[in-house]
Each structure stands twice: as C-alpha cells, then as structure tokens.
Amino acid sequence: MTILNQHHTNSKRFCIQCRNCGNENIYDQPTLACAKCNHQWQEATYDYYHAAQAWQQSLHNRRTSLWRYHELLPLKNLRHTVSMGEGWTPLIKAENLGLMLGHSNIYIKDERQGPTGSFKDRQAAVAVSAMREAGIREAVVASTGNVAIAYSAYCARAGIKLWVFVTSSVPQEKMREAAIYGSEVIKVAGTYDETKQVAAEFAASKNLFLDRGIKAMAAKEAMKTLAFEISEQLGRLQTGLDPYTVYPPTTNWASPDWYLQAVSGGMGPVGVIKGFEELQSMGLINKIPKLGCLQAAGCAPMVHSFKAGLDQAENVFDPDTQITTLATGVPGQAYTVLKNTIDRYGGTMEAVTDSEAFRALKVVAQMDGISIEPATAVTFAGLIKLVRQRVIQPNEMVVINCSGHTFPVEKHILGDQFARDMVLNDESENAKQENRLVTAIEKLDDRVKRIAIVEDNPHAARLIRRILQSQGEYFISEATNGRDALDMMQKNPPHLVILDLMMPEVDGFQVVNQMKNSPLLREIPIIVITAKELSPIEKQQLSGKIKKLLPKGNFMDADLMSDIEQVLG
Ligand SMILES: *Cc1c(COP(=O)(O)O)cnc(C)c1O
Ligand SMILES: [Zn+2]
C-alpha cells in the first residue's frame, strides 16, 4: 500500500470497515466488497481524536465549503479535490411558515444554493474527487434525477466520462441538464430499481466503475457534512453569532432536536446520522437528533414497513407517484439501518400524498420565498403533518434538508394562467393609443374588496397580510390597535375585518362592540384570529357578532382563504 509511504503534508490515512464482519483495512482504492466476507456495505473510520483537536484549533481559518471538514472525508490527499464551492449552505429560519404552524424553531438547510441545486452536490463533490484520486476516467451511475445532474457537473470538471441511467419518468428538464454537461444520458423505461440493475449490468459488461451509492463509502461520507455544518451553524446561532460566517470563532456546537428529509434510497439520513454520531464521539455535541423520514404515499415502502414494525422492508413494485426523485420501491438494507437508528435515537417515518406535497410547495414559496422541488415539498408536507399531530413539539428545534428548484414542475403547478396579458400595440385606432394605455393600466388592478387587518403583533400581521397578498385579490389596510382601527374603518369602511383580541388600550372585544354600535360599521363581517383561550363568558360576548374564530398558529393559509371567501360570498 503506497499510502503508508506517503508523507505529503496533506495526505492522511483512514480505514475502511465492513459493516457485516467488521474487517478493517487502511483505505487504498475504492473496492467492491469486503475481502473476507464479500459483503458490499462499507464504512470509513478516521482518527477522530486528532480531527477534534484540529477543528477546535483551526476550523475558523478554513474555507466555507464542505472541505473544511476534510479530516473526516474519504480522500487521501486534498490535491485531488474537485470543488465548486459546495457545502456551507445557509441555515434559514422559516419565519412565516413557522408562525402559521405555531412553531418558532424551524430551520431550512438551504441546499438549493449548491452548485447544481441539491444536496447531491455534496455527494458528487466527494465521490467524484475520490474517483479522481483513484484514477478513474469513466463511470456509471443510476439516478432519479439530482445525482445525474450533480455527478455530470463534477465529472465534467474532473475529466471523467459519465454514463447516467435515469428512469424515463424523470422530468425532461432534469435529463437535459445532465446532457448539457456532456454526460451520456440513458432513459430506462422501467422503475428506478430496474434502472439501477441495468446500470450495474452495463458497468459490469464494460468493466466500468459503478457508483454504488449507499453501499459504497464516498457518497455516504459526503452526507455527513450536512450534520457537521448544521451543528456548527446552530452552535453559532445559539451563542448569538452569525451562522453564515465563521468569525469570530466559536467552540460551541449544537445539534437540532429533529433532522427531516424526504427519503428514497436513504443515503442522506444514513450519512447525516453517521455525521452526528461522529460529532458526539468527538465530544462536540451531546445528542443525536430524532430522524424524520418522509416518503411519497405512492411509493412509501419504508413508511409502511416502519408502521408495521418490520425489521426488513417490504418492497413496492409499482410506484405510483409523480415525484420520481423519491420513487425507490426497494430500499433494501437502508431501511433496516434507518429503522434501527430511529429505534435508538427517536424519530418517525411518515408519508404524504403528491397533492399534499404540491400544496406545501406553494405555501413555502408564497410564505417564505423559497422555491423547492417536489421531493423537498414532501419533506415540508411531512413537517406540517408532524407538527399538527404534535409528533414534533412546538419547542423543538427542527432542521429541514431543502433542495432543488421548482423549474421542472412549474408548468404542472401553475398551468398557463399565471400572468395577465397586456396588449399595447393594437394598430386599429392609433389616435386613441394613449387613452387605451391608461385604460389598460387601470384594468391591471381590478381589486374591489377591502380587508382590514387589526393586529398589534407585527409578525402575525405580516403572516395574514402575506396570505392575502399571495392568494387573494384585496386591498389591505392595517391597524395595530383598536382605536386606530376604528378611526381607519370610519374613514373607509372595509368589506371584512380580521381582528386580534389581545391588544393594548382598546382591545378586540371593544372593537367588536363599538362596531356593532356603529350604523356605518355594524354590518361588516369580522373574523377573529387569536392566541387566547376564550372563557365561556368571552365566547358569549362574541357570539353572534363574529363570523369565524381561528386559533393563532393552528390554521393553514387555505383555511383562512376559504373562510374569507365564504364570508365575502
Ligand atoms: C436524492 C434526493 C432525495 C432522496 O434522498 P436519499 O437520501 O437518497 O433517500 C430527497 N430529496 C431530494 C431533493 C433528493 O435529491
Ligand atoms: Zn466483511
């Protein structure tokens, strides 16, 4: 083994261990299987003691990419790195979604900001670097979309010819992106599990390197960097430091209560949990988060097996979901590993329908300005479900793996009626051109109804305003206390009032009473949104005077919109 003789400053040694028999060797080259027992699932192990020391001393001086954790990544020498700034993605608070769910600790790990827009960039960066180090010039990979794109980009840089096998149900837009990078794209008319098999047989017949995903080591190791970054960033956040930078340095690391991800083959969570375990063994964090694995209901072998309490997954042979990224029907050993993880550290598996996911996709875009792909929408729909079921408690810190972009599915979601047409150069009546322009501009804004929001908490007001702005056609006026609200309404009576109860000076109860005593305001319908538990007397006070009562932090945008539409008729 040449590695033993290498004394290059940047070279390191690490071991590769068989998950079945424990046989351990110093890593030299990617290998297919354990030399002793022929088992294919391999793990890397490192010198954790020295890594912990190095991180404490110098992490703040390192570049903000996933390579800042290189001591625990499976590359012998950093000069083989293929890098485009992958990793160190922002950790963003889901402000408005959190308000809607009554949950103030939801954080989005924004993997959209990687070089090709998904967390597969981590996998590609590490796996392709390892290929480069091993001298590989041609490789084969099977993918449900994002791996194809990420590997294609990194293989282009590394000078590796890539054959990507994708199921033909992967959106054309995704396949084209892989092709743009110069990969050979093969569409397989079959399930993803069949596609994997075809890829493996092609690689074997041509004697090409096959990326074996979760069984091999590099890809899984790359996923650990999500755990490292989340813990480093959360630690900074909890110390009151900016999580986007590394200055000033902190020694405080922290793990969340939950890590949530949509799961297909399961590599992400398997790698991420390994990362948290390594941090714990290094003494940097003191707990492993609970794991939330979300699947699309039309292909949820892990969820069904988990709910049935099985130790081995029962396969799904006819996936029925439009969300192809998640269409692994045969999870194999990954399921068992994840189930054991959940048994040990806590967590759950849950399924959501495609339509729940597409709804969540719109909500996250409209409320928090984050455009996610359907697979990530499954995670958010799962988050909504788990929070509402109180499986996730309101005080728990949740981190969500957030990938992709809506581009490939925008047409599916919005159809063709997403914009207003404006015709300017109608040549028939040139003389009146100017007038017609004025009329056309006026017609652009055809709102008639006015809604008043009366709310003293600026965050709650912002959430309601945002729901109305994005989903309704209303003029919105706002007041932050009862007195201003009554003044405002006297001057310009709205068609509907959305009213908070607890406000300083003139509270919501008084506003209701004064409106009912005013000939001008008496007939205006009122929807109350409150965090207050109402006593029987208070309920009595409001009875017959308001149209609806919604509890703060416990209604969705659609609930409010349907109430409004019902009230306004
Ligand atoms: C690959 C992928 C998944 C599934 O991840 P696994 O860890 O392979 O189960 C989920 N979401 C997105 C956006 C993906 O790209
Ligand atoms: Zn073995």
Coordinates of C-alpha atoms and ligand atoms in Angstrom, one line a residue:
M1 CA 0.0 0.0 0.0
T2 CA 1.6 3.2 -1.2
I3 CA -0.3 5.3 1.3
L4 CA 1.9 4.0 4.1
N5 CA 4.9 5.6 2.4
Q6 CA 3.3 8.9 1.7
H7 CA 4.4 11.8 3.8
H8 CA 2.9 14.6 1.8
T9 CA 1.7 17.3 4.2
N10 CA -1.9 17.0 3.1
S11 CA -2.1 13.2 2.9
K12 CA -3.9 11.3 5.6
R13 CA -4.8 7.7 6.4
F14 CA -8.2 6.4 7.1
C15 CA -9.7 3.0 7.3
I16 CA -12.5 1.1 5.6
Q17 CA -14.5 -1.3 7.5
C18 CA -17.0 -4.0 6.5
R19 CA -20.4 -3.3 8.0
N20 CA -21.1 -7.1 8.2
C21 CA -17.9 -8.7 9.7
G22 CA -16.0 -5.6 10.9
N23 CA -13.0 -6.4 8.8
E24 CA -10.9 -3.2 8.7
N25 CA -8.2 -2.1 6.3
I26 CA -6.4 1.1 5.5
Y27 CA -8.1 2.6 2.6
D28 CA -6.3 2.5 -0.7
Q29 CA -8.7 2.3 -3.6
P30 CA -12.5 2.1 -4.0
T31 CA -13.3 -1.6 -3.6
L32 CA -16.5 -3.5 -4.4
A33 CA -16.7 -5.8 -1.4
C34 CA -15.2 -7.0 1.8
A35 CA -12.1 -9.2 1.1
K36 CA -13.2 -11.5 4.0
C37 CA -16.9 -11.9 3.7
N38 CA -17.7 -10.3 0.3
H39 CA -20.3 -8.0 1.9
Q40 CA -20.8 -4.8 -0.1
W41 CA -21.7 -2.3 2.6
Q42 CA -18.6 -0.4 3.7
E43 CA -17.9 2.3 6.2
A44 CA -15.0 4.7 6.7
T45 CA -13.3 5.3 10.0
Y46 CA -10.9 8.1 10.9
D47 CA -8.6 9.4 13.6
Y48 CA -11.3 11.3 15.5
Y49 CA -9.1 12.4 18.3
H50 CA -6.8 14.4 16.0
A51 CA -9.7 15.6 13.9
A52 CA -11.3 17.1 17.0
Q53 CA -8.1 18.8 18.0
A54 CA -7.6 20.2 14.5
W55 CA -11.2 21.5 14.3
Q56 CA -11.0 23.3 17.7
Q57 CA -7.8 25.0 16.7
S58 CA -8.2 25.9 13.1
L59 CA -11.7 25.5 11.7
H60 CA -12.4 29.2 11.8
N61 CA -9.5 29.7 9.4
R62 CA -10.7 27.4 6.8
R63 CA -12.7 27.9 3.7
T64 CA -16.5 27.8 3.9
S65 CA -17.1 24.7 1.9
L66 CA -17.6 21.1 3.0
W67 CA -13.9 20.5 2.6
R68 CA -13.4 22.4 5.9
Y69 CA -14.1 19.0 7.5
H70 CA -11.6 17.2 5.3
E71 CA -10.1 15.2 8.2
L72 CA -13.3 13.1 8.2
L73 CA -13.8 12.9 4.4
P74 CA -12.6 9.9 2.4
L75 CA -9.9 11.5 0.4
K76 CA -6.3 10.6 0.9
N77 CA -4.9 13.8 -0.5
L78 CA -6.7 17.1 -0.8
R79 CA -5.0 17.9 -4.1
H80 CA -7.5 15.5 -5.7
T81 CA -10.4 17.6 -4.7
V82 CA -12.9 18.6 -7.4
S83 CA -14.6 21.6 -6.0
M84 CA -17.1 24.4 -6.9
G85 CA -17.8 25.8 -3.5
E86 CA -20.1 23.0 -2.4
G87 CA -21.4 23.0 1.2
W88 CA -21.6 25.6 3.9
T89 CA -25.1 26.4 2.6
P90 CA -27.2 28.9 4.7
L91 CA -29.4 27.8 7.6
I92 CA -32.5 29.9 7.1
K93 CA -35.4 30.3 9.6
A94 CA -38.8 29.5 8.2
E95 CA -40.4 32.6 9.7
N96 CA -43.8 32.8 8.2
L97 CA -44.4 29.0 7.9
G98 CA -43.3 28.7 11.5
L99 CA -45.8 31.4 12.5
M100 CA -48.5 29.6 10.7
L101 CA -47.7 26.3 12.4
G102 CA -47.2 28.0 15.8
H103 CA -43.6 26.7 15.8
S104 CA -40.7 29.2 16.1
N105 CA -37.8 26.8 15.6
I106 CA -38.0 25.6 12.0
Y107 CA -34.7 26.0 10.1
I108 CA -34.1 25.3 6.4
K109 CA -30.7 24.0 5.4
D110 CA -30.7 25.6 2.0
E111 CA -29.1 23.0 -0.3
R112 CA -30.6 24.8 -3.3
Q113 CA -27.6 27.0 -3.0
G114 CA -25.2 24.3 -4.0
P115 CA -23.6 24.3 -7.5
T116 CA -26.4 22.3 -9.1
G117 CA -29.2 23.0 -6.6
S118 CA -29.5 19.9 -4.5
F119 CA -27.7 18.1 -1.6
K120 CA -26.4 15.7 -4.2
D121 CA -23.7 18.3 -4.9
R122 CA -22.1 17.1 -1.6
Q123 CA -22.2 13.5 -2.8
A124 CA -20.9 14.4 -6.3
A125 CA -18.0 16.6 -4.9
V126 CA -16.7 13.9 -2.6
A127 CA -17.4 10.8 -4.7
V128 CA -16.0 12.4 -7.9
S129 CA -12.9 13.6 -6.0
A130 CA -12.4 10.0 -4.8
M131 CA -12.8 8.7 -8.3
R132 CA -10.3 11.2 -9.5
E133 CA -7.9 10.1 -6.7
A134 CA -8.3 6.5 -7.8
G135 CA -7.5 7.4 -11.4
I136 CA -11.0 6.6 -12.7
R137 CA -11.7 8.1 -16.2
E138 CA -15.1 6.6 -17.0
A139 CA -18.0 5.9 -14.6
V140 CA -21.6 4.8 -14.4
V141 CA -24.4 6.0 -12.1
A142 CA -28.1 5.4 -11.8
S143 CA -30.2 8.3 -10.6
T144 CA -33.7 9.6 -10.1
G145 CA -32.5 13.0 -11.3
N146 CA -30.4 15.0 -9.0
V147 CA -27.5 12.7 -8.8
A148 CA -27.4 12.6 -12.6
I149 CA -27.1 16.4 -12.7
A150 CA -24.6 16.8 -9.8
Y151 CA -22.3 14.0 -11.0
S152 CA -22.5 15.2 -14.6
A153 CA -21.2 18.7 -13.5
Y154 CA -18.4 17.4 -11.3
C155 CA -17.4 14.7 -13.7
A156 CA -17.1 17.4 -16.4
R157 CA -14.5 19.2 -14.2
A158 CA -12.7 16.0 -13.3
G159 CA -12.3 14.8 -16.9
I160 CA -14.4 11.7 -16.3
K161 CA -16.9 10.4 -18.8
L162 CA -20.2 9.6 -17.2
W163 CA -23.0 7.3 -18.2
V164 CA -26.2 8.2 -16.3
F165 CA -29.1 5.9 -16.2
V166 CA -32.4 7.6 -15.3
T167 CA -36.0 6.4 -15.3
S168 CA -37.9 7.8 -18.2
S169 CA -40.3 9.4 -15.8
V170 CA -37.6 11.9 -14.7
P171 CA -38.7 15.3 -16.0
Q172 CA -37.2 16.2 -19.3
E173 CA -35.8 19.4 -17.9
K174 CA -33.7 17.4 -15.5
M175 CA -32.4 14.9 -18.0
R176 CA -31.5 17.8 -20.3
E177 CA -29.4 19.4 -17.6
A178 CA -27.4 16.3 -17.2
A179 CA -26.9 16.1 -21.0
I180 CA -25.7 19.8 -21.1
Y181 CA -22.7 18.8 -19.0
G182 CA -21.8 16.3 -21.6
S183 CA -22.9 13.0 -20.0
E184 CA -24.4 10.1 -21.8
V185 CA -28.0 10.0 -20.6
I186 CA -29.8 6.8 -20.9
K187 CA -33.6 6.8 -20.3
V188 CA -34.8 3.4 -19.0
A189 CA -38.5 2.7 -19.4
G190 CA -38.9 1.0 -16.0
T191 CA -38.8 1.6 -12.3
Y192 CA -35.8 3.1 -10.6
D193 CA -34.9 -0.2 -9.1
E194 CA -34.8 -1.8 -12.6
T195 CA -32.8 1.2 -13.8
K196 CA -30.2 0.6 -11.1
Q197 CA -29.9 -3.0 -12.2
V198 CA -29.5 -2.0 -15.8
A199 CA -26.8 0.4 -14.8
A200 CA -25.0 -2.2 -12.8
E201 CA -25.1 -4.7 -15.6
F202 CA -23.9 -2.2 -18.2
A203 CA -20.9 -1.2 -15.9
A204 CA -20.0 -4.9 -15.3
S205 CA -20.2 -5.7 -19.0
K206 CA -18.0 -2.7 -20.0
N207 CA -15.8 -3.1 -16.9
L208 CA -16.5 0.5 -15.8
F209 CA -16.6 2.0 -12.4
L210 CA -20.1 1.9 -10.9
D211 CA -21.0 4.3 -8.2
R212 CA -22.9 2.1 -5.8
G213 CA -24.4 4.9 -3.7
I214 CA -25.2 4.0 -0.2
K215 CA -23.2 0.8 -0.2
A216 CA -20.0 2.5 -1.2
M217 CA -18.3 4.8 1.1
A218 CA -17.7 8.2 -0.6
A219 CA -21.3 9.2 -1.2
K220 CA -22.4 8.4 2.3
E221 CA -19.4 10.1 3.9
A222 CA -20.3 13.3 1.9
M223 CA -23.7 13.4 3.6
K224 CA -22.1 13.7 7.0
T225 CA -21.0 17.2 6.1
L226 CA -24.7 18.2 6.5
A227 CA -24.6 17.2 10.1
F228 CA -21.2 19.0 10.6
E229 CA -22.5 22.2 9.1
I230 CA -25.9 22.1 10.9
S231 CA -24.2 21.6 14.2
E232 CA -21.5 24.2 13.7
Q233 CA -24.1 26.8 12.4
L234 CA -26.7 26.0 15.2
G235 CA -23.9 26.3 17.8
R236 CA -23.1 29.8 16.4
L237 CA -26.7 30.7 16.3
Q238 CA -27.2 29.7 20.0
T239 CA -24.2 31.7 21.0
G240 CA -25.7 34.8 19.3
L241 CA -23.2 34.7 16.4
D242 CA -23.9 34.9 12.7
P243 CA -24.4 31.4 11.3
Y244 CA -23.4 32.4 7.8
T245 CA -19.8 33.2 8.6
V246 CA -17.1 31.6 10.7
Y247 CA -15.9 34.7 12.5
P248 CA -15.5 35.2 15.4
P249 CA -14.7 31.5 16.1
T250 CA -16.9 29.6 18.5
T251 CA -16.3 26.3 20.3
N252 CA -20.0 25.8 20.8
W253 CA -21.6 23.2 18.6
A254 CA -25.3 22.1 18.9
S255 CA -27.5 19.5 17.3
P256 CA -31.1 20.1 16.5
D257 CA -34.0 18.0 18.0
W258 CA -35.0 16.8 14.6
Y259 CA -33.5 16.3 11.2
L260 CA -36.1 15.9 8.4
Q261 CA -35.6 14.7 4.9
A262 CA -37.5 13.1 2.1
V263 CA -36.2 9.6 1.6
S264 CA -35.7 7.5 -1.5
G265 CA -32.7 5.2 -1.1
G266 CA -32.0 6.5 2.3
M267 CA -28.4 7.6 1.8
G268 CA -28.9 11.1 3.0
P269 CA -30.2 10.3 6.5
V270 CA -27.8 7.3 6.9
G271 CA -24.8 9.6 6.2
V272 CA -26.2 12.5 8.2
I273 CA -26.7 10.4 11.3
K274 CA -23.2 9.0 11.0
G275 CA -22.0 12.6 11.0
F276 CA -23.9 13.4 14.2
E277 CA -22.5 10.2 15.8
E278 CA -19.0 11.2 14.9
L279 CA -19.6 14.7 16.4
Q280 CA -20.8 13.1 19.5
S281 CA -17.9 10.7 19.8
M282 CA -15.6 13.8 19.3
G283 CA -17.3 15.5 22.3
L284 CA -18.7 18.3 20.1
I285 CA -22.4 17.7 20.6
N286 CA -24.3 15.8 23.3
K287 CA -27.3 14.4 21.5
I288 CA -28.2 12.8 18.1
P289 CA -31.3 14.4 16.6
K290 CA -34.5 12.5 16.1
L291 CA -34.9 11.5 12.4
G292 CA -38.0 12.3 10.4
C293 CA -38.0 10.3 7.1
L294 CA -40.7 11.4 4.7
Q295 CA -41.9 9.5 1.6
A296 CA -44.5 10.0 -1.1
A297 CA -47.6 7.9 -0.3
G298 CA -47.5 6.4 -3.8
C299 CA -44.1 4.9 -3.1
A300 CA -43.6 4.5 0.7
P301 CA -42.1 1.1 1.3
M302 CA -40.1 2.4 4.3
V303 CA -43.1 4.1 5.9
H304 CA -45.4 1.1 5.5
S305 CA -42.7 -1.2 6.9
F306 CA -42.0 1.1 9.8
K307 CA -45.6 1.5 10.7
A308 CA -46.0 -2.3 10.6
G309 CA -43.0 -2.6 12.9
L310 CA -41.0 -4.7 10.4
D311 CA -37.2 -5.2 10.6
Q312 CA -36.9 -5.7 6.8
A313 CA -38.6 -3.5 4.2
E314 CA -41.5 -4.8 2.2
N315 CA -40.9 -3.6 -1.3
V316 CA -43.2 -1.6 -3.6
F317 CA -43.0 -2.9 -7.1
D318 CA -45.4 -0.4 -8.8
P319 CA -44.5 3.1 -7.5
D320 CA -47.4 5.5 -8.1
T321 CA -46.2 9.0 -7.5
Q322 CA -45.3 11.9 -9.8
I323 CA -42.4 12.7 -7.6
T324 CA -39.8 10.5 -9.3
T325 CA -36.9 11.7 -7.2
L326 CA -38.4 9.6 -4.4
A327 CA -39.5 6.5 -6.3
T328 CA -37.3 3.9 -4.8
G329 CA -39.5 0.9 -4.2
V330 CA -36.8 -1.5 -3.0
P331 CA -35.0 0.2 -0.1
G332 CA -33.0 -2.9 0.9
Q333 CA -30.7 -2.7 3.9
A334 CA -31.0 1.1 4.2
Y335 CA -34.5 0.6 5.7
T336 CA -33.2 -1.6 8.4
V337 CA -30.4 0.8 9.2
L338 CA -32.8 3.7 9.4
K339 CA -35.3 1.8 11.5
N340 CA -32.6 0.8 13.9
T341 CA -31.5 4.5 14.0
I342 CA -35.0 5.6 14.9
D343 CA -35.4 2.9 17.5
R344 CA -32.2 4.2 19.1
Y345 CA -32.4 7.9 18.8
G346 CA -36.1 8.6 18.2
G347 CA -37.9 9.8 15.2
T348 CA -40.5 8.6 12.8
M349 CA -41.4 7.8 9.2
E350 CA -44.4 9.4 7.6
A351 CA -46.0 9.5 4.1
V352 CA -47.7 12.4 2.3
T353 CA -49.7 12.4 -0.9
D354 CA -48.5 14.1 -4.1
S355 CA -51.2 16.8 -3.7
E356 CA -50.2 17.5 -0.1
A357 CA -46.7 17.9 -1.3
F358 CA -47.6 20.3 -4.2
R359 CA -49.7 22.3 -1.7
A360 CA -46.7 22.6 0.6
L361 CA -44.6 23.6 -2.4
K362 CA -46.8 26.6 -3.0
V363 CA -47.1 27.5 0.7
V364 CA -43.3 27.6 1.2
A365 CA -42.8 29.7 -1.9
Q366 CA -45.6 32.1 -1.2
M367 CA -45.0 32.4 2.6
D368 CA -41.2 32.3 2.8
G369 CA -39.9 33.0 -0.7
I370 CA -38.3 29.6 -1.0
S371 CA -38.8 27.7 -4.2
I372 CA -38.4 24.0 -3.6
E373 CA -38.6 20.9 -5.8
P374 CA -41.4 18.3 -5.2
A375 CA -39.2 15.9 -3.3
T376 CA -38.4 18.7 -0.8
A377 CA -42.1 19.6 -0.8
V378 CA -42.7 16.1 0.5
T379 CA -40.5 17.0 3.5
F380 CA -42.4 20.2 4.2
A381 CA -45.8 18.5 3.9
G382 CA -44.4 15.9 6.3
L383 CA -43.3 18.7 8.6
I384 CA -46.7 20.3 8.6
K385 CA -48.3 16.9 9.3
L386 CA -45.9 16.0 12.2
V387 CA -46.2 19.4 13.8
R388 CA -50.0 19.3 13.6
Q389 CA -50.0 15.8 15.1
R390 CA -47.8 17.0 17.9
V391 CA -45.2 14.4 17.0
I392 CA -42.9 17.4 16.6
Q393 CA -43.4 19.6 19.7
P394 CA -43.6 23.4 19.3
N395 CA -40.4 24.0 21.3
E396 CA -38.3 21.5 19.4
M397 CA -35.5 22.7 17.0
V398 CA -36.2 21.3 13.6
V399 CA -33.8 21.3 10.6
I400 CA -35.1 20.5 7.1
N401 CA -33.0 19.4 4.2
C402 CA -34.2 21.7 1.4
S403 CA -33.2 21.1 -2.2
G404 CA -33.9 21.8 -5.7
H405 CA -35.9 24.3 -7.7
T406 CA -39.5 24.4 -9.0
F407 CA -38.4 24.9 -12.6
P408 CA -39.2 21.4 -13.8
V409 CA -42.7 21.4 -12.3
E410 CA -43.8 25.0 -12.6
K411 CA -46.0 24.3 -15.5
H412 CA -47.6 21.4 -13.8
I413 CA -48.4 23.5 -10.8
L414 CA -49.4 26.8 -12.3
G415 CA -50.7 25.8 -15.7
D416 CA -50.7 28.6 -18.4
Q417 CA -52.8 31.1 -16.5
F418 CA -50.1 32.6 -14.3
A419 CA -49.8 36.0 -15.8
R420 CA -52.0 38.8 -17.0
D421 CA -51.9 39.7 -20.7
M422 CA -51.5 43.3 -21.6
V423 CA -51.8 44.3 -25.3
L424 CA -50.2 47.6 -26.2
N425 CA -49.9 47.9 -29.9
D426 CA -53.4 47.4 -31.3
E427 CA -52.9 49.4 -34.6
S428 CA -56.5 49.9 -35.5
E429 CA -57.0 53.2 -33.6
N430 CA -53.7 54.9 -33.4
A431 CA -55.1 58.2 -32.4
K432 CA -56.5 56.9 -29.1
Q433 CA -53.4 54.9 -28.3
E434 CA -52.7 57.0 -25.2
N435 CA -56.2 56.6 -23.8
R436 CA -56.1 52.9 -24.3
L437 CA -52.8 52.6 -22.5
V438 CA -54.4 54.4 -19.5
T439 CA -57.4 52.1 -19.6
A440 CA -55.2 49.0 -19.9
I441 CA -53.1 50.1 -16.9
E442 CA -56.2 50.7 -14.9
K443 CA -57.6 47.3 -15.7
L444 CA -54.5 45.6 -14.5
D445 CA -55.5 46.2 -10.9
D446 CA -59.1 45.0 -10.7
R447 CA -59.4 44.7 -6.9
V448 CA -62.6 45.9 -5.4
K449 CA -62.9 44.5 -1.9
R450 CA -61.1 45.9 1.1
I451 CA -59.9 43.9 4.1
A452 CA -58.7 45.5 7.3
I453 CA -56.1 43.6 9.5
V454 CA -56.2 44.7 13.1
E455 CA -53.2 43.1 14.9
D456 CA -50.6 44.5 17.2
N457 CA -48.0 41.8 16.7
P458 CA -46.1 42.7 13.5
H459 CA -45.2 39.1 12.7
A460 CA -48.7 37.9 13.0
A461 CA -49.9 40.9 10.8
R462 CA -47.2 40.0 8.3
L463 CA -48.4 36.4 8.0
I464 CA -52.0 37.4 7.5
R465 CA -51.0 40.1 5.0
R466 CA -48.8 37.7 3.1
I467 CA -51.6 35.1 2.8
L468 CA -54.0 37.8 1.5
Q469 CA -51.4 39.2 -0.9
S470 CA -50.4 35.9 -2.4
Q471 CA -53.8 34.2 -2.7
G472 CA -56.5 36.9 -2.8
E473 CA -57.4 40.0 -4.7
Y474 CA -58.0 42.5 -1.9
F475 CA -56.9 46.0 -0.9
I476 CA -55.4 45.6 2.5
S477 CA -55.3 48.2 5.3
E478 CA -53.7 47.6 8.7
A479 CA -54.0 49.0 12.2
T480 CA -52.1 47.9 15.3
N481 CA -54.6 48.8 18.0
G482 CA -58.3 49.1 18.4
R483 CA -58.5 52.9 18.4
D484 CA -56.6 53.3 15.2
A485 CA -58.7 50.5 13.7
L486 CA -62.0 52.2 14.4
D487 CA -60.7 55.5 13.1
M488 CA -59.5 53.8 9.9
M489 CA -62.7 52.0 9.4
Q490 CA -64.8 55.1 9.9
K491 CA -62.9 56.9 7.2
N492 CA -63.0 54.0 4.7
P493 CA -65.2 51.1 5.8
P494 CA -63.7 47.7 4.7
H495 CA -65.7 44.7 3.4
L496 CA -64.2 42.5 6.1
V497 CA -62.1 42.8 9.3
I498 CA -59.6 40.3 10.5
L499 CA -59.2 41.1 14.2
D500 CA -56.9 40.2 17.0
L501 CA -58.4 40.1 20.5
M502 CA -55.5 40.9 22.8
M503 CA -54.2 44.5 22.0
P504 CA -53.2 47.4 24.2
E505 CA -55.7 50.1 25.2
V506 CA -58.7 49.3 23.0
D507 CA -58.8 45.5 22.7
G508 CA -60.6 43.3 20.2
F509 CA -63.7 42.8 22.3
Q510 CA -64.2 46.6 22.5
V511 CA -63.7 46.9 18.7
V512 CA -66.4 44.3 18.2
N513 CA -68.8 46.1 20.5
Q514 CA -68.1 49.5 19.0
M515 CA -68.5 48.2 15.5
K516 CA -71.9 46.7 16.4
N517 CA -73.0 50.1 17.9
S518 CA -72.0 52.0 14.8
P519 CA -74.5 52.3 11.9
L520 CA -71.7 52.6 9.5
L521 CA -69.7 49.5 10.7
R522 CA -72.4 47.3 12.1
E523 CA -72.8 45.0 9.0
I524 CA -69.1 44.5 8.3
P525 CA -68.2 40.8 8.9
I526 CA -65.5 40.0 11.4
I527 CA -63.0 37.1 11.5
V528 CA -61.2 36.8 14.8
I529 CA -57.7 35.3 14.9
T530 CA -56.4 34.9 18.4
A531 CA -53.9 33.1 20.6
K532 CA -56.2 33.5 23.5
E533 CA -58.1 30.5 25.1
L534 CA -61.6 32.0 25.3
S535 CA -63.5 31.6 28.6
P536 CA -67.2 30.8 28.3
I537 CA -68.1 34.4 29.1
E538 CA -65.8 35.7 26.4
K539 CA -67.3 33.3 23.9
Q540 CA -70.7 34.5 24.9
Q541 CA -69.6 38.1 24.4
L542 CA -68.5 37.4 20.8
S543 CA -71.4 35.0 20.0
G544 CA -73.5 36.2 17.0
K545 CA -71.1 39.2 16.4
I546 CA -68.3 37.5 14.6
K547 CA -68.3 35.1 11.6
K548 CA -65.3 32.9 12.5
L549 CA -62.7 32.3 15.1
L550 CA -59.3 31.0 14.2
P551 CA -56.6 29.9 16.7
K552 CA -53.2 31.6 16.0
G553 CA -50.5 29.2 15.0
N554 CA -53.0 26.5 14.1
F555 CA -54.6 27.2 10.8
M556 CA -53.2 27.0 7.3
D557 CA -53.4 29.6 4.6
A558 CA -56.1 27.6 2.8
D559 CA -58.3 27.6 5.9
L560 CA -58.2 31.4 6.2
M561 CA -58.8 31.9 2.5
S562 CA -61.8 29.6 2.4
D563 CA -63.3 31.3 5.5
I564 CA -62.8 34.7 3.8
E565 CA -64.3 33.6 0.5
Q566 CA -67.3 32.1 2.4
V567 CA -67.8 35.3 4.4
L568 CA -67.4 37.7 1.4
G569 CA -69.6 35.4 -0.7
Ligands
LIG1 C1 -31.9 12.3 -3.6 C2 -33.0 13.1 -3.0 C3 -33.8 12.6 -2.0 C4 -33.7 11.2 -1.5 O1 -32.6 11.1 -0.8 P1 -32.0 9.7 -0.3 O2 -31.1 10.1 0.8 O3 -31.3 9.1 -1.4 O4 -33.1 8.8 0.2 C5 -34.7 13.5 -1.4 N1 -34.8 14.8 -1.8 C6 -34.0 15.3 -2.8 C7 -34.2 16.7 -3.2 C8 -33.1 14.5 -3.4 O5 -32.3 15.0 -4.4
ZN2 ZN -16.8 -8.4 5.8

